[in-house]
Amino acid sequence: ITRKNKNVSIKIRTNLKQTLWGGDKIIPFKHLNSDLKGVGESWGDSGVEDNESVVANGPDKGLTLADMVRRYREELVGEANYARFGNKFPLLIKFIDAKQDLSIQVHPADDLAKKRHNSMGKTEMWYVVDADKGAKLRSGFSEQITPKEYKERVYNGTFADVLQTCAIKPGDVFYVPAGRVTWNRCGSFVAEIQQSDITYRIFDYNRKDRDGKSRELHTSQAIDAINFADVQDDFRTEYEQVQNEPVEMVASPYFTTSIYDMTEEITCDYSELDSFVIFICVEGACRLTDDNRNEITMCAGETVLLPASTQEVTIVPEGERVKLLETYV
């Protein structure tokens, strides 16, 4: 990662997770040779304990992302990020394939997550990669309710009635701050960028796990996390859709994310950025070459982590078109 090591960009090994609600889109999307069924999640860059990403290339192949942060510190994540987060990598990247509805859930903000779990909170964003006909997401409230009404509606099974429902299509973006109640409906396939993996399940359709046990609910814990005033008509994030230049979609204290819809070469200057950069390929394939002439290829479903010491990268589409999400802190 240092200058003498030529700023090696990091590709992460695939980490697939079978879930009760998982589908069959992730494996072909990522061009994997696997017979796994019901894959609901593919984890990319992760420093989550017991789920740390593993480096798949270069001189540090086999190390976890947590090992990399401890070893390279500011050179990997940036000076301000290392001062802010220490040895904890501040983002988690996933692909989610919901063949069935996910649980209705909410995520805590930093202060509550720190108090209860000694962790960062979970603000996240979704980029819709694919969506079946009629697929929907529920995000936020369609009308304001009180904590008392929340308890009553969870008990009598009508809580979903006060959540905002949005029909989705590929390219839709949703920014989901901590405290917003969410629900990924069946047929949604999304890329997620998030702080952590802390989730409070509010309702799970009385489903049983593989051992025949009901999954744990966090109905009471969720009350302190929910933003009951979070009411809007449409929770989608609007952005300009243009080609061959970065388009910023989300700018927040937790991450900034842009989309690159490319049919031609682009060079990115990171000389003034004090952060790592993650590229997430959501369509097509490309080749990345950094300022020390290190070259790496990526295709749909893969992520590449550029260390904060990277000054410049040139991206060349392989084929007619590539779409990338670029995110940093």
CSV table of N, CA and C in Angstrom, one decimal, residues 211-316:
chain,number,residue,atom,x,y,z
A,211,ASP,N,-33.9,-24.8,12.0
A,211,ASP,CA,-34.1,-25.7,13.1
A,211,ASP,C,-35.5,-25.6,13.6
A,212,GLY,N,-36.4,-24.9,12.9
A,212,GLY,CA,-37.8,-24.9,13.3
A,212,GLY,C,-38.1,-23.9,14.4
A,213,LYS,N,-37.1,-23.0,14.7
A,213,LYS,CA,-37.3,-22.0,15.7
A,213,LYS,C,-37.6,-20.6,15.1
A,214,SER,N,-38.4,-19.8,15.8
A,214,SER,CA,-38.8,-18.5,15.4
A,214,SER,C,-37.5,-17.6,15.5
A,215,ARG,N,-37.3,-16.8,14.5
A,215,ARG,CA,-36.1,-15.9,14.6
A,215,ARG,C,-36.4,-14.8,15.6
A,216,GLU,N,-35.3,-14.4,16.3
A,216,GLU,CA,-35.4,-13.4,17.4
A,216,GLU,C,-36.0,-12.1,16.8
A,217,LEU,N,-36.9,-11.5,17.6
A,217,LEU,CA,-37.4,-10.2,17.3
A,217,LEU,C,-36.9,-9.2,18.3
A,218,HIS,N,-36.9,-7.9,17.9
A,218,HIS,CA,-36.3,-6.9,18.7
A,218,HIS,C,-37.4,-5.7,18.8
A,219,THR,N,-38.6,-6.1,19.0
A,219,THR,CA,-39.7,-5.1,19.0
A,219,THR,C,-39.5,-4.0,20.0
A,220,SER,N,-39.2,-4.4,21.2
A,220,SER,CA,-39.0,-3.4,22.3
A,220,SER,C,-37.7,-2.6,22.1
A,221,GLN,N,-36.6,-3.2,21.7
A,221,GLN,CA,-35.4,-2.5,21.5
A,221,GLN,C,-35.6,-1.4,20.3
A,222,ALA,N,-36.4,-1.8,19.4
A,222,ALA,CA,-36.6,-0.9,18.2
A,222,ALA,C,-37.2,0.4,18.5
A,223,ILE,N,-38.0,0.5,19.6
A,223,ILE,CA,-38.7,1.7,19.9
A,223,ILE,C,-37.7,2.9,20.1
A,224,ASP,N,-36.6,2.6,20.7
A,224,ASP,CA,-35.7,3.7,21.0
A,224,ASP,C,-34.9,4.1,19.7
A,225,ALA,N,-34.9,3.2,18.7
A,225,ALA,CA,-34.2,3.5,17.5
A,225,ALA,C,-35.1,4.2,16.4
A,226,ILE,N,-36.4,4.0,16.4
A,226,ILE,CA,-37.3,4.5,15.4
A,226,ILE,C,-37.5,6.0,15.4
A,227,ASN,N,-37.4,6.6,14.2
A,227,ASN,CA,-37.7,8.0,14.0
A,227,ASN,C,-39.2,8.1,13.7
A,228,PHE,N,-40.1,8.3,14.6
A,228,PHE,CA,-41.5,8.3,14.4
A,228,PHE,C,-42.0,9.5,13.5
A,229,ALA,N,-41.2,10.5,13.4
A,229,ALA,CA,-41.6,11.6,12.6
A,229,ALA,C,-41.1,11.5,11.1
A,230,ASP,N,-40.6,10.3,10.7
A,230,ASP,CA,-40.0,10.1,9.4
A,230,ASP,C,-41.1,9.8,8.4
A,231,VAL,N,-41.8,10.9,7.9
A,231,VAL,CA,-42.9,10.7,7.0
A,231,VAL,C,-42.7,11.5,5.8
A,232,GLN,N,-42.7,10.8,4.6
A,232,GLN,CA,-42.6,11.5,3.3
A,232,GLN,C,-43.5,10.8,2.3
A,233,ASP,N,-43.7,11.5,1.2
A,233,ASP,CA,-44.5,10.9,0.1
A,233,ASP,C,-43.7,9.9,-0.7
A,234,ASP,N,-42.4,10.2,-0.9
A,234,ASP,CA,-41.5,9.3,-1.7
A,234,ASP,C,-40.1,9.4,-1.1
A,235,PHE,N,-39.5,8.3,-0.8
A,235,PHE,CA,-38.2,8.2,-0.1
A,235,PHE,C,-37.1,8.0,-1.1
A,236,ARG,N,-37.4,7.9,-2.4
A,236,ARG,CA,-36.4,7.7,-3.4
A,236,ARG,C,-35.4,8.9,-3.4
A,237,THR,N,-34.2,8.7,-3.8
A,237,THR,CA,-33.2,9.7,-4.0
A,237,THR,C,-33.1,10.0,-5.5
A,238,GLU,N,-33.3,11.2,-5.9
A,238,GLU,CA,-33.3,11.6,-7.3
A,238,GLU,C,-31.8,12.0,-7.6
A,239,TYR,N,-31.4,11.6,-8.8
A,239,TYR,CA,-30.1,12.0,-9.3
A,239,TYR,C,-30.1,12.1,-10.8
A,240,GLU,N,-29.2,12.8,-11.4
A,240,GLU,CA,-29.1,13.0,-12.8
A,240,GLU,C,-28.5,11.8,-13.5
A,241,GLN,N,-29.1,11.2,-14.5
A,241,GLN,CA,-28.5,10.1,-15.1
A,241,GLN,C,-27.8,10.5,-16.4
A,242,VAL,N,-26.5,10.6,-16.4
A,242,VAL,CA,-25.7,11.0,-17.5
A,242,VAL,C,-24.5,10.0,-17.6
A,243,GLN,N,-23.9,9.9,-18.8
A,243,GLN,CA,-22.9,9.0,-19.0
A,243,GLN,C,-21.5,9.7,-19.0
A,244,ASN,N,-20.5,8.8,-18.7
A,244,ASN,CA,-19.1,9.2,-18.8
A,244,ASN,C,-18.7,10.4,-17.9
A,245,GLU,N,-19.3,10.6,-16.8
A,245,GLU,CA,-18.9,11.5,-15.8
A,245,GLU,C,-19.5,11.0,-14.4
A,246,PRO,N,-18.8,11.2,-13.3
A,246,PRO,CA,-19.3,10.8,-12.0
A,246,PRO,C,-20.5,11.7,-11.7
A,247,VAL,N,-21.6,11.0,-11.2
A,247,VAL,CA,-22.8,11.7,-10.7
A,247,VAL,C,-23.0,11.3,-9.2
A,248,GLU,N,-22.9,12.4,-8.4
A,248,GLU,CA,-23.1,12.1,-7.0
A,248,GLU,C,-24.5,11.8,-6.6
A,249,MET,N,-24.7,10.8,-5.9
A,249,MET,CA,-26.1,10.4,-5.5
A,249,MET,C,-26.3,10.6,-4.0
A,250,VAL,N,-25.4,10.4,-3.2
A,250,VAL,CA,-25.5,10.5,-1.7
A,250,VAL,C,-24.3,11.2,-1.2
A,251,ALA,N,-24.5,12.2,-0.4
A,251,ALA,CA,-23.3,12.8,0.4
A,251,ALA,C,-23.8,12.9,1.8
A,252,SER,N,-23.1,12.2,2.7
A,252,SER,CA,-23.5,12.2,4.1
A,252,SER,C,-22.3,12.1,5.0
A,253,PRO,N,-22.4,12.3,6.3
A,253,PRO,CA,-21.2,12.1,7.2
A,253,PRO,C,-20.7,10.7,7.2
A,254,TYR,N,-21.5,9.7,6.7
A,254,TYR,CA,-21.1,8.3,6.8
A,254,TYR,C,-20.5,7.8,5.5
A,255,PHE,N,-20.9,8.3,4.4
A,255,PHE,CA,-20.3,7.9,3.1
A,255,PHE,C,-20.8,8.9,2.0
A,256,THR,N,-20.0,9.0,1.0
A,256,THR,CA,-20.4,9.7,-0.2
A,256,THR,C,-20.3,8.7,-1.4
A,257,THR,N,-21.4,8.7,-2.2
A,257,THR,CA,-21.5,7.7,-3.2
A,257,THR,C,-21.9,8.4,-4.6
A,258,SER,N,-21.1,8.0,-5.6
A,258,SER,CA,-21.4,8.5,-7.0
A,258,SER,C,-21.6,7.3,-7.9
A,259,ILE,N,-22.2,7.5,-9.0
A,259,ILE,CA,-22.3,6.4,-10.0
A,259,ILE,C,-21.6,6.8,-11.2
A,260,TYR,N,-20.9,5.9,-11.8
A,260,TYR,CA,-20.2,6.0,-13.1
A,260,TYR,C,-20.9,5.1,-14.1
A,261,ASP,N,-21.5,5.7,-15.1
A,261,ASP,CA,-22.1,4.9,-16.2
A,261,ASP,C,-21.3,5.2,-17.4
A,262,MET,N,-20.4,4.2,-17.8
A,262,MET,CA,-19.3,4.5,-18.7
A,262,MET,C,-19.4,3.7,-20.0
A,263,THR,N,-19.1,4.5,-21.1
A,263,THR,CA,-18.8,3.8,-22.4
A,263,THR,C,-17.4,4.2,-22.9
A,264,GLU,N,-16.7,5.0,-22.1
A,264,GLU,CA,-15.4,5.4,-22.5
A,264,GLU,C,-14.5,5.6,-21.3
A,265,GLU,N,-13.2,5.8,-21.5
A,265,GLU,CA,-12.3,5.9,-20.4
A,265,GLU,C,-12.5,7.1,-19.5
A,266,ILE,N,-12.3,7.0,-18.2
A,266,ILE,CA,-12.3,8.1,-17.3
A,266,ILE,C,-11.1,8.0,-16.4
A,267,THR,N,-10.5,9.1,-16.0
A,267,THR,CA,-9.4,9.2,-15.1
A,267,THR,C,-9.9,10.0,-13.9
A,268,CYS,N,-9.7,9.4,-12.7
A,268,CYS,CA,-10.1,10.0,-11.4
A,268,CYS,C,-8.9,10.5,-10.6
A,269,ASP,N,-9.0,11.8,-10.2
A,269,ASP,CA,-7.9,12.4,-9.4
A,269,ASP,C,-8.3,12.3,-7.9
A,270,TYR,N,-7.5,11.6,-7.1
A,270,TYR,CA,-7.8,11.4,-5.7
A,270,TYR,C,-6.7,12.1,-4.8
A,271,SER,N,-5.9,13.0,-5.5
A,271,SER,CA,-4.8,13.5,-4.7
A,271,SER,C,-5.2,14.4,-3.6
A,272,GLU,N,-6.4,15.0,-3.6
A,272,GLU,CA,-6.9,15.8,-2.5
A,272,GLU,C,-7.9,15.1,-1.6
A,273,LEU,N,-8.1,13.8,-1.8
A,273,LEU,CA,-9.0,13.0,-1.0
A,273,LEU,C,-8.3,12.3,0.1
A,274,ASP,N,-8.7,12.5,1.3
A,274,ASP,CA,-8.1,11.8,2.5
A,274,ASP,C,-9.0,10.6,2.9
A,275,SER,N,-9.1,9.6,2.0
A,275,SER,CA,-10.0,8.5,2.2
A,275,SER,C,-9.6,7.4,1.3
A,276,PHE,N,-9.9,6.1,1.7
A,276,PHE,CA,-9.9,5.0,0.8
A,276,PHE,C,-11.1,5.2,-0.2
A,277,VAL,N,-11.1,4.5,-1.3
A,277,VAL,CA,-12.3,4.5,-2.2
A,277,VAL,C,-12.6,3.1,-2.6
A,278,ILE,N,-13.9,2.8,-2.5
A,278,ILE,CA,-14.4,1.5,-3.0
A,278,ILE,C,-15.2,1.6,-4.2
A,279,PHE,N,-14.8,0.8,-5.2
A,279,PHE,CA,-15.6,0.7,-6.5
A,279,PHE,C,-16.4,-0.6,-6.4
A,280,ILE,N,-17.7,-0.5,-6.7
A,280,ILE,CA,-18.6,-1.6,-6.7
A,280,ILE,C,-19.2,-1.8,-8.2
A,281,CYS,N,-18.9,-2.9,-8.8
A,281,CYS,CA,-19.4,-3.0,-10.2
A,281,CYS,C,-20.8,-3.6,-10.2
A,282,VAL,N,-21.7,-2.8,-10.8
A,282,VAL,CA,-23.1,-3.3,-10.8
A,282,VAL,C,-23.6,-3.7,-12.2
A,283,GLU,N,-22.7,-3.5,-13.2
A,283,GLU,CA,-23.0,-3.9,-14.6
A,283,GLU,C,-21.7,-3.9,-15.4
A,284,GLY,N,-21.5,-4.9,-16.2
A,284,GLY,CA,-20.4,-5.0,-17.1
A,284,GLY,C,-19.1,-5.3,-16.5
A,285,ALA,N,-18.0,-4.8,-17.1
A,285,ALA,CA,-16.7,-5.1,-16.6
A,285,ALA,C,-15.7,-4.0,-17.0
A,286,CYS,N,-14.6,-3.8,-16.3
A,286,CYS,CA,-13.7,-2.8,-16.6
A,286,CYS,C,-12.3,-3.1,-16.1
A,287,ARG,N,-11.3,-2.3,-16.4
A,287,ARG,CA,-10.0,-2.4,-16.0
A,287,ARG,C,-9.5,-1.1,-15.3
A,288,LEU,N,-8.9,-1.2,-14.1
A,288,LEU,CA,-8.5,0.0,-13.4
A,288,LEU,C,-7.0,0.0,-13.3
A,289,THR,N,-6.4,1.1,-13.6
A,289,THR,CA,-4.9,1.3,-13.5
A,289,THR,C,-4.6,2.5,-12.7
A,290,ASP,N,-3.8,2.3,-11.6
A,290,ASP,CA,-3.5,3.4,-10.7
A,290,ASP,C,-2.3,4.2,-11.1
A,291,ASP,N,-1.9,5.2,-10.3
A,291,ASP,CA,-0.8,6.1,-10.7
A,291,ASP,C,0.6,5.4,-10.7
A,292,ASN,N,0.7,4.2,-10.1
A,292,ASN,CA,1.9,3.4,-10.2
A,292,ASN,C,1.8,2.3,-11.2
A,293,ARG,N,0.8,2.4,-12.1
A,293,ARG,CA,0.7,1.4,-13.2
A,293,ARG,C,0.3,0.0,-12.7
A,294,ASN,N,-0.2,-0.1,-11.5
A,294,ASN,CA,-0.8,-1.4,-11.1
A,294,ASN,C,-2.2,-1.5,-11.8
A,295,GLU,N,-2.5,-2.7,-12.3
A,295,GLU,CA,-3.7,-2.9,-13.0
A,295,GLU,C,-4.5,-4.0,-12.4
A,296,ILE,N,-5.8,-3.8,-12.4
A,296,ILE,CA,-6.7,-4.8,-11.8
A,296,ILE,C,-8.0,-4.8,-12.6
A,297,THR,N,-8.6,-5.9,-12.8
A,297,THR,CA,-9.9,-6.0,-13.5
A,297,THR,C,-11.0,-6.3,-12.6
A,298,MET,N,-12.2,-5.9,-12.9
A,298,MET,CA,-13.4,-6.2,-12.1
A,298,MET,C,-14.6,-6.3,-13.0
A,299,CYS,N,-15.5,-7.2,-12.5
A,299,CYS,CA,-16.8,-7.4,-13.3
A,299,CYS,C,-17.9,-7.3,-12.3
A,300,ALA,N,-19.1,-7.5,-12.8
A,300,ALA,CA,-20.4,-7.3,-12.0
A,300,ALA,C,-20.3,-8.2,-10.8
A,301,GLY,N,-20.6,-7.5,-9.7
A,301,GLY,CA,-20.7,-8.2,-8.4
A,301,GLY,C,-19.4,-8.1,-7.6
A,302,GLU,N,-18.3,-7.6,-8.2
A,302,GLU,CA,-17.0,-7.5,-7.5
A,302,GLU,C,-16.8,-6.1,-6.9
A,303,THR,N,-16.0,-6.0,-5.9
A,303,THR,CA,-15.5,-4.7,-5.4
A,303,THR,C,-14.0,-4.6,-5.4
A,304,VAL,N,-13.5,-3.4,-5.6
A,304,VAL,CA,-12.1,-3.1,-5.5
A,304,VAL,C,-11.9,-1.9,-4.5
A,305,LEU,N,-11.0,-2.1,-3.6
A,305,LEU,CA,-10.7,-1.1,-2.6
A,305,LEU,C,-9.4,-0.4,-2.9
A,306,LEU,N,-9.4,0.9,-3.2
A,306,LEU,CA,-8.2,1.7,-3.4
A,306,LEU,C,-7.8,2.3,-2.1
A,307,PRO,N,-6.5,2.1,-1.7
A,307,PRO,CA,-6.0,2.7,-0.5
A,307,PRO,C,-6.0,4.2,-0.6
A,308,ALA,N,-6.0,4.8,0.6
A,308,ALA,CA,-6.0,6.3,0.6
A,308,ALA,C,-4.8,6.9,0.0
A,309,SER,N,-3.7,6.1,-0.1
A,309,SER,CA,-2.5,6.6,-0.7
A,309,SER,C,-2.5,6.7,-2.2
A,310,THR,N,-3.6,6.2,-2.8
A,310,THR,CA,-3.7,6.2,-4.3
A,310,THR,C,-4.0,7.7,-4.7
A,311,GLN,N,-3.2,8.1,-5.7
A,311,GLN,CA,-3.4,9.5,-6.2
A,311,GLN,C,-4.3,9.6,-7.4
A,312,GLU,N,-4.3,8.6,-8.2
A,312,GLU,CA,-5.1,8.6,-9.5
A,312,GLU,C,-5.4,7.2,-9.9
A,313,VAL,N,-6.6,7.1,-10.6
A,313,VAL,CA,-6.9,5.8,-11.2
A,313,VAL,C,-7.6,6.1,-12.5
A,314,THR,N,-7.3,5.3,-13.5
A,314,THR,CA,-7.9,5.3,-14.8
A,314,THR,C,-8.8,4.1,-15.0
A,315,ILE,N,-10.0,4.3,-15.4
A,315,ILE,CA,-11.0,3.2,-15.6
A,315,ILE,C,-11.3,3.1,-17.1
A,316,VAL,N,-11.1,1.9,-17.6
A,316,VAL,CA,-11.4,1.6,-19.0
A,316,VAL,C,-12.5,0.5,-19.1
